[in-house]
Amino acid sequence: MIYNIEFKGVCMATSSITKNFYLSGKEAEAFANAVELSFQERKPPAQISVNKVQSREELQKLMMKRNRVNGG
């Protein structure tokens, strides 16, 4: 996808840092292209299986197993 936008300077807040960063000209275009490419290369979510702990005894068994595995 190509955008016909004239970049004269962009101020963008990021979610990973609390400060703004500034891009202009070719930097802004390169950044926009990188963001677009990252959306096109998305991987499907990993399949996981989860067992729900339903009782205090199950939780205690799980924690004992965790301690054995982690050496605790």
XYZ file of N, CA, C and O in Angstrom:
288
model
N 0.848 -1.164 0.000
C 0.000 0.000 0.000
C 0.898 1.233 0.000
O 1.806 1.330 0.793
N 0.647 2.154 -0.856
C 1.430 3.374 -0.969
C 0.551 4.554 -0.597
O -0.588 4.663 -1.047
N 1.079 5.425 0.234
C 0.341 6.603 0.664
C 0.952 7.839 0.019
O 2.159 7.987 -0.029
N 0.118 8.695 -0.483
C 0.582 9.962 -1.029
C 0.506 11.015 0.067
O -0.417 11.807 0.142
N 1.508 10.991 0.935
C 1.549 11.905 2.076
C 2.880 12.637 2.032
O 3.922 12.038 1.820
N 2.830 13.919 2.243
C 4.057 14.701 2.324
C 4.456 14.776 3.793
O 3.724 15.299 4.622
N 5.606 14.193 4.119
C 6.083 14.180 5.492
C 6.932 15.410 5.750
O 7.971 15.591 5.154
N 6.469 16.235 6.657
C 7.243 17.419 7.039
C 7.690 17.309 8.481
O 8.247 18.228 9.025
N 7.471 16.184 9.078
C 7.835 15.965 10.471
C 6.676 15.309 11.184
O 5.545 15.747 11.048
N 6.951 14.243 11.887
C 5.916 13.495 12.572
C 6.333 13.318 14.016
O 7.466 12.942 14.290
N 5.452 13.583 14.933
C 5.683 13.330 16.348
C 4.796 12.154 16.718
O 3.590 12.205 16.512
N 5.412 11.096 17.204
C 4.632 9.895 17.472
C 4.950 9.363 18.857
O 6.110 9.139 19.184
N 3.936 9.168 19.684
C 4.129 8.545 20.989
C 4.194 7.040 20.783
O 3.477 6.485 19.963
N 5.068 6.392 21.494
C 5.170 4.937 21.389
C 4.641 4.305 22.661
O 4.637 4.923 23.725
N 4.217 3.056 22.580
C 3.695 2.387 23.767
C 4.810 1.832 24.636
O 4.610 1.589 25.811
N 5.994 1.623 24.079
C 7.063 1.016 24.861
C 7.915 2.028 25.607
O 8.658 1.673 26.497
N 7.826 3.279 25.254
C 8.580 4.317 25.957
C 7.645 5.473 26.257
O 6.594 5.602 25.648
N 8.036 6.290 27.177
C 7.140 7.371 27.584
C 7.450 8.690 26.903
O 6.773 9.670 27.149
N 8.450 8.724 26.053
C 8.806 9.960 25.362
C 8.363 9.896 23.910
O 8.111 8.834 23.370
N 8.299 11.027 23.271
C 7.984 11.102 21.851
C 9.275 11.029 21.055
O 10.340 11.375 21.551
N 9.170 10.573 19.829
C 10.319 10.664 18.949
C 9.871 11.341 17.663
O 8.705 11.320 17.318
N 10.780 11.972 16.992
C 10.451 12.791 15.838
C 11.122 12.239 14.583
O 12.291 11.886 14.606
N 10.350 12.175 13.523
C 10.837 11.715 12.232
C 10.507 12.782 11.200
O 9.501 13.463 11.307
N 11.337 12.870 10.181
C 11.015 13.803 9.104
C 11.518 13.237 7.790
O 12.428 12.408 7.751
N 10.893 13.658 6.715
C 11.333 13.290 5.374
C 11.453 11.799 5.151
O 10.522 11.032 5.387
N 12.626 11.378 4.709
C 12.882 9.970 4.378
C 12.759 9.075 5.603
O 12.355 7.918 5.486
N 13.131 9.591 6.778
C 13.007 8.787 8.003
C 11.558 8.393 8.246
O 11.256 7.259 8.589
N 10.648 9.353 8.087
C 9.228 9.095 8.318
C 8.696 8.089 7.307
O 7.933 7.186 7.652
N 9.100 8.223 6.068
C 8.655 7.290 5.032
C 9.194 5.890 5.313
O 8.471 4.900 5.203
N 10.463 5.784 5.690
C 11.061 4.481 5.999
C 10.367 3.849 7.199
O 10.099 2.641 7.211
N 10.051 4.657 8.205
C 9.356 4.148 9.385
C 7.971 3.639 9.015
O 7.571 2.550 9.420
N 7.228 4.411 8.231
C 5.888 4.001 7.811
C 5.949 2.703 7.007
O 5.126 1.808 7.199
N 6.935 2.580 6.135
C 7.087 1.344 5.355
C 7.419 0.162 6.254
O 6.910 -0.941 6.048
N 8.262 0.365 7.258
C 8.618 -0.712 8.178
C 7.414 -1.169 8.991
O 7.204 -2.367 9.190
N 6.603 -0.216 9.439
C 5.393 -0.562 10.195
C 4.438 -1.354 9.310
O 3.890 -2.386 9.707
N 4.252 -0.895 8.090
C 3.363 -1.594 7.162
C 3.866 -3.004 6.887
O 3.090 -3.959 6.892
N 5.162 -3.165 6.668
C 5.745 -4.479 6.411
C 5.552 -5.396 7.611
O 5.260 -6.585 7.451
N 5.682 -4.859 8.819
C 5.511 -5.691 10.007
C 4.088 -6.228 10.112
O 3.878 -7.338 10.589
N 3.099 -5.460 9.661
C 1.719 -5.943 9.683
C 1.502 -7.018 8.625
O 0.716 -7.929 8.814
N 2.192 -6.938 7.515
C 2.045 -7.931 6.451
C 2.702 -9.256 6.822
O 2.300 -10.299 6.344
N 3.713 -9.220 7.692
C 4.465 -10.417 8.048
C 4.009 -11.030 9.362
O 4.741 -11.774 9.987
N 2.814 -10.752 9.779
C 2.326 -11.272 11.061
C 2.211 -12.787 11.018
O 1.793 -13.378 10.030
N 2.570 -13.401 12.130
C 2.475 -14.854 12.266
C 1.180 -15.197 12.988
O 0.709 -14.432 13.818
N 0.636 -16.377 12.696
C -0.592 -16.772 13.394
C -0.293 -17.009 14.878
O 0.826 -17.360 15.238
N -1.286 -16.813 15.732
C -1.070 -17.032 17.162
C -0.695 -18.485 17.444
O -1.162 -19.404 16.755
N 0.126 -18.699 18.448
C 0.536 -20.046 18.834
C -0.638 -20.781 19.469
O -1.446 -20.182 20.186
N -0.730 -22.063 19.207
C -1.764 -22.892 19.809
C -1.275 -23.349 21.177
O -0.149 -23.825 21.315
N -2.099 -23.173 22.191
C -1.722 -23.585 23.535
C -2.844 -24.401 24.152
O -3.995 -24.335 23.713
N -2.484 -25.206 25.143
C -3.523 -25.911 25.880
C -3.393 -25.527 27.345
O -2.288 -25.369 27.866
N -4.515 -25.347 28.001
C -4.536 -24.855 29.375
C -5.404 -25.769 30.214
O -6.491 -26.167 29.790
N -4.911 -26.120 31.380
C -5.713 -26.873 32.336
C -6.113 -25.935 33.457
O -5.262 -25.286 34.065
N -7.388 -25.876 33.720
C -7.903 -24.985 34.755
C -7.772 -25.654 36.124
O -8.179 -26.803 36.311
N -7.172 -24.941 37.064
C -7.051 -25.439 38.432
C -8.399 -25.211 39.117
O -8.878 -24.084 39.197
N -8.993 -26.310 39.601
C -10.357 -26.219 40.123
C -10.451 -26.333 41.646
O -11.494 -26.063 42.211
N -9.361 -26.747 42.280
C -9.443 -26.915 43.731
C -8.127 -26.527 44.387
O -7.093 -26.401 43.734
N -8.210 -26.393 45.685
C -7.010 -26.070 46.470
C -5.973 -27.187 46.334
O -4.778 -26.921 46.227
N -6.438 -28.431 46.338
C -5.529 -29.573 46.234
C -4.799 -29.576 44.880
O -3.601 -29.853 44.822
N -5.504 -29.274 43.810
C -4.871 -29.196 42.494
C -3.814 -28.098 42.470
O -2.746 -28.278 41.888
N -4.106 -26.975 43.100
C -3.147 -25.875 43.153
C -1.905 -26.297 43.945
O -0.776 -26.018 43.539
N -2.113 -26.979 45.059
C -0.980 -27.433 45.860
C -0.105 -28.414 45.062
O 1.126 -28.317 45.092
N -0.722 -29.333 44.324
C 0.034 -30.274 43.488
C 0.813 -29.535 42.408
O 1.979 -29.847 42.148
N 0.171 -28.565 41.797
C 0.827 -27.787 40.754
C 2.035 -27.035 41.319
O 3.114 -27.023 40.721
N 1.877 -26.431 42.492
C 2.977 -25.681 43.092
C 4.104 -26.618 43.531
O 5.288 -26.268 43.418
N 3.778 -27.810 44.013
C 4.816 -28.783 44.379
C 5.594 -29.201 43.136
O 6.830 -29.298 43.155
N 4.885 -29.436 42.039
C 5.551 -29.798 40.784
C 6.441 -28.650 40.314
O 7.578 -28.870 39.894
N 5.941 -27.427 40.416
C 6.713 -26.252 40.015
C 8.000 -26.154 40.839
O 9.074 -25.887 40.304
N 7.890 -26.384 42.147
C 9.067 -26.318 43.011
C 10.087 -27.397 42.643
O 11.291 -27.142 42.669
N 9.613 -28.605 42.328
C 10.521 -29.696 41.930
C 11.244 -29.335 40.631
O 12.448 -29.490 40.518
N 10.508 -28.832 39.661
C 11.073 -28.492 38.356
C 12.075 -27.354 38.487
O 13.145 -27.365 37.852
N 11.759 -26.360 39.298
C 12.611 -25.189 39.452
C 13.672 -25.347 40.539
O 14.400 -24.407 40.833
N 13.730 -26.516 41.160
C 14.753 -26.757 42.170
C 14.500 -26.067 43.501
O 15.420 -25.801 44.251
N 13.250 -25.788 43.796
C 12.948 -25.044 45.013
C 12.436 -25.876 46.136
O 12.247 -26.993 46.217
